[in-house]
Short mmCIF file of C-alpha atoms in Angstrom, two decimals:
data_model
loop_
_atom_site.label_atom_id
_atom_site.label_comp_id
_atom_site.label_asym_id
_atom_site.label_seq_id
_atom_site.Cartn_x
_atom_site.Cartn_y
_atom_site.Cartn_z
CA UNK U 100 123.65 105.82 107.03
CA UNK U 101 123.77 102.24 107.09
CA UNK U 102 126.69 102.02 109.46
CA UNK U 103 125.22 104.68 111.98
CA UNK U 104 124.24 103.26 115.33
CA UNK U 105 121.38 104.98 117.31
CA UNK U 106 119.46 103.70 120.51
CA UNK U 107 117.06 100.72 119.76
CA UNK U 108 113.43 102.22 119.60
CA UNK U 109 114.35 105.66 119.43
CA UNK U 110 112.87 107.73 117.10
CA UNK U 111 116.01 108.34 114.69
CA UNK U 112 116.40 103.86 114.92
CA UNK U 113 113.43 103.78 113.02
CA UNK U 114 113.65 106.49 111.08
CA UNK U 115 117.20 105.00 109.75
CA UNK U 116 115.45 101.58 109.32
CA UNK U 117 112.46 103.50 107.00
CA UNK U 118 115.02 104.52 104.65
CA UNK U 119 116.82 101.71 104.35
CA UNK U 120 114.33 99.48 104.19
CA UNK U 121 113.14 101.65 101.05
CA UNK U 122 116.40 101.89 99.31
CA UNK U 123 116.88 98.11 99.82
CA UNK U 124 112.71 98.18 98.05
CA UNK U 125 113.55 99.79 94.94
CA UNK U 126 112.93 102.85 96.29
CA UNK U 127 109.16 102.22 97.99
CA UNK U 128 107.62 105.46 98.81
CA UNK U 129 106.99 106.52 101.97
CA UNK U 130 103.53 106.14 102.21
CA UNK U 131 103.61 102.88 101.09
CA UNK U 132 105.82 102.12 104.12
CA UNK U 133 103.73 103.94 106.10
CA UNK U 134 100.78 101.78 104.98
CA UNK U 135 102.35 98.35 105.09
CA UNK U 136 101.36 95.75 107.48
CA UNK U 137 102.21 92.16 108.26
CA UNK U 138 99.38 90.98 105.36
CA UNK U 139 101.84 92.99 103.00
CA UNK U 140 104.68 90.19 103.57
CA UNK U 141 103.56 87.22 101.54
CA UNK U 142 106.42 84.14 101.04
CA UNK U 143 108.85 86.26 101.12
CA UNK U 144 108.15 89.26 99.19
CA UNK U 145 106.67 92.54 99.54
CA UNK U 146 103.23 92.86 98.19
CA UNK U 147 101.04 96.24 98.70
CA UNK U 148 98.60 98.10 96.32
CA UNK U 149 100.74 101.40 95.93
CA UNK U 150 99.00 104.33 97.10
CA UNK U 151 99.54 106.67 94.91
CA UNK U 152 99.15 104.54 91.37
CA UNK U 153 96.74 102.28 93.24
CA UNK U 154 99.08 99.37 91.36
CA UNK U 155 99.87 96.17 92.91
CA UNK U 156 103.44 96.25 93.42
CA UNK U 157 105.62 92.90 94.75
CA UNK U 158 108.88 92.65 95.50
CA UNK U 159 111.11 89.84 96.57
CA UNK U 160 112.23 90.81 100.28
CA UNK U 161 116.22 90.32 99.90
CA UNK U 162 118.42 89.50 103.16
CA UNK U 163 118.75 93.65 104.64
CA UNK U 164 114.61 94.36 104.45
CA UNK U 165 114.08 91.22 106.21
CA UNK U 166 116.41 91.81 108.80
CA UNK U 167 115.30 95.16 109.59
CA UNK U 168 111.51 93.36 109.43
CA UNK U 169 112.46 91.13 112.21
CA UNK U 170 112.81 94.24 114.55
CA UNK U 171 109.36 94.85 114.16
CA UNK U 172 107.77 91.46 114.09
CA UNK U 173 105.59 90.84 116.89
CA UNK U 174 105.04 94.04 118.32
CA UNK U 175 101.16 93.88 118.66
CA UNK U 176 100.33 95.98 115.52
CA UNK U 177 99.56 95.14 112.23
CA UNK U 178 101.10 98.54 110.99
CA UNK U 179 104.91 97.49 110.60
CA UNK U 180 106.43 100.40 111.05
CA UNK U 181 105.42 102.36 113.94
CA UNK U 182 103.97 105.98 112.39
CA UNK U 183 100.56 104.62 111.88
CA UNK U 184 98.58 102.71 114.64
CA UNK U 185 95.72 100.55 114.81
CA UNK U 186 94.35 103.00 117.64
CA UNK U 187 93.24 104.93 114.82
CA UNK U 188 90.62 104.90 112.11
CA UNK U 189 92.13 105.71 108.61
CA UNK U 190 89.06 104.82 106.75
CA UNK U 191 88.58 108.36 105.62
CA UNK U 192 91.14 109.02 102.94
CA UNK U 193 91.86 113.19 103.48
CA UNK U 194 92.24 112.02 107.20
CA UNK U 195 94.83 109.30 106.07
CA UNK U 196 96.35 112.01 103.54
CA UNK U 197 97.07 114.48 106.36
CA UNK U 198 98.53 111.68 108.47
CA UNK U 199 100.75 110.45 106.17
CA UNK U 200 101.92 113.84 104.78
CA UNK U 201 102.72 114.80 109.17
CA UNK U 202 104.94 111.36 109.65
CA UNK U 203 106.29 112.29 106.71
CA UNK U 204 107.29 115.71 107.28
CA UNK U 205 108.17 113.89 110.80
CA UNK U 206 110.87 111.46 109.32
CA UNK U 207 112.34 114.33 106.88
CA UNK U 208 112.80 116.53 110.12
CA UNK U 209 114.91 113.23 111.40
CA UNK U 210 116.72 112.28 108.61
CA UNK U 211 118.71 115.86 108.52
CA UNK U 212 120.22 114.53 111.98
CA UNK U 213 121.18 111.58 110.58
CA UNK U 214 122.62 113.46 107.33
CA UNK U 215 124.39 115.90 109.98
CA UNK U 216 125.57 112.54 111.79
CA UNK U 217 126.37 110.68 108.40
CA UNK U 218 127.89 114.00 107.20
CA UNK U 219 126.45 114.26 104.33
CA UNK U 220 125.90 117.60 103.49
CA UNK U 221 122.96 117.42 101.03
CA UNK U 222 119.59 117.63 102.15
CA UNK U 223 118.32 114.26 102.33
CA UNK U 224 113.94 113.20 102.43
CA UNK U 225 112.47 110.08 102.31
CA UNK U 226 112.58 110.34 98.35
CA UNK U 227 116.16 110.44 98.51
CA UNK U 228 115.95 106.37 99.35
CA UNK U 229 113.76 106.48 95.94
CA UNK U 230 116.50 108.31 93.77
CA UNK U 231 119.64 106.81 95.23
CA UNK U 232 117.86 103.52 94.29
CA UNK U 233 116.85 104.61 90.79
CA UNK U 234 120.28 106.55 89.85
CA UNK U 235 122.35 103.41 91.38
CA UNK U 236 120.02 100.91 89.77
CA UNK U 237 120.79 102.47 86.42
CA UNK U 238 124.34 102.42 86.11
CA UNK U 239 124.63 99.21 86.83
CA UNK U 240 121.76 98.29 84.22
CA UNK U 241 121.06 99.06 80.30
CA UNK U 242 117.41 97.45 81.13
CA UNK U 243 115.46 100.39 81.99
CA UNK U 244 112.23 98.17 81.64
CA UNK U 245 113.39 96.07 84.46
CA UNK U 246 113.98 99.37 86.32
CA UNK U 247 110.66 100.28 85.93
CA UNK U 248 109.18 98.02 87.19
CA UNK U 249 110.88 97.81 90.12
CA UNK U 250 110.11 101.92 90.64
CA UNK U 251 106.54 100.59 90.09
CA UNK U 252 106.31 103.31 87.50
CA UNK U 253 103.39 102.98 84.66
CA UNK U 254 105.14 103.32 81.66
CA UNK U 255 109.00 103.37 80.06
CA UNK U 256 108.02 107.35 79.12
CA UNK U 257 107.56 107.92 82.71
CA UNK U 258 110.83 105.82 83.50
CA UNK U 259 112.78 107.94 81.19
CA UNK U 260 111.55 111.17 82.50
CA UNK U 261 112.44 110.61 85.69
CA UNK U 262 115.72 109.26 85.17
CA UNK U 263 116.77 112.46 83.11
CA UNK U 264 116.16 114.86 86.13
CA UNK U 265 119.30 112.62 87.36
CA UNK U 266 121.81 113.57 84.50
CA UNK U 267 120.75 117.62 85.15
CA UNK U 268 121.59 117.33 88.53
#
């Protein structure tokens, strides 16, 4: 995925960049991308209040994030990526819900061209950035605390849970 070209501003470019830019995150979820604005970059790290835990979650932003950040820096919106826009009022939360859960349905539609273009023939979601990032991240660690913190999970049990699905599979 990472070596596919596509045309700058097109809709599968920054669909490509999404997922990346989550893999390269620990595995952010995608409403948390959705969500994230310019305030979220602090000194160079990613820090956002998860939506679904409501956590604070930070991050240092490594070389690959920040260069896919730069292609959205000073585009006029304080929504980074460009699913969400400040045209819009997102102050009521099922309205927000259904948004996030159409760009998101959006991006999955894209990312099977960019599978079928990457041939790879699973089906790949935004979650897929998640669980590459968690299933790579643990064989190359024995620290599954470390691990869960980065997946910004709330406990070890919920760590270890998730990480078994992996060895079933």
């Amino acid at each position: 995925i990472e070596n596919l070209i596509f045309k700058e501003n097109s809709l599968l470019w920054h669909v490509k960049n999404i997922f990346l830019f989550a893999f390269y995150n620990a595995g952010i979820r995608i409403s948390d991308i959705l969500l994230m604005t310019w305030d979220n970059i602090q000194d160079g790290r990613l820090v956002y209040n998860m939506y679904k835990t409501k956590k604070i979650h930070s991050l240092i932003l490594k070389e690959k994030p920040l260069a896919i950040l730069e292609n959205y820096r000073d585009k006029g919106e304080s929504y980074i990526f460009p699913f969400l826009s400040d045209r819009y009022d997102y102050s009521d939360p099922m309205f927000l819900h259904n948004q996030i859960g159409a760009k998101t349905a959006l991006i999955n539609k894209y990312l099977k061209q960019i599978a079928t273009k990457a041939e790879i023939s699973k089906n790949i979601t935004t979650h897929t950035a998640r669980h590459s990032f968690a299933d790579i991240a643990r064989q190359k660690t024995d620290n599954i605390y470390n691990l869960s913190k980065a997946l910004g999970h709330s406990s070890l049990k919920v760590t270890e849970a998730y990480l078994a699905s992996f060895d079933e599979k």
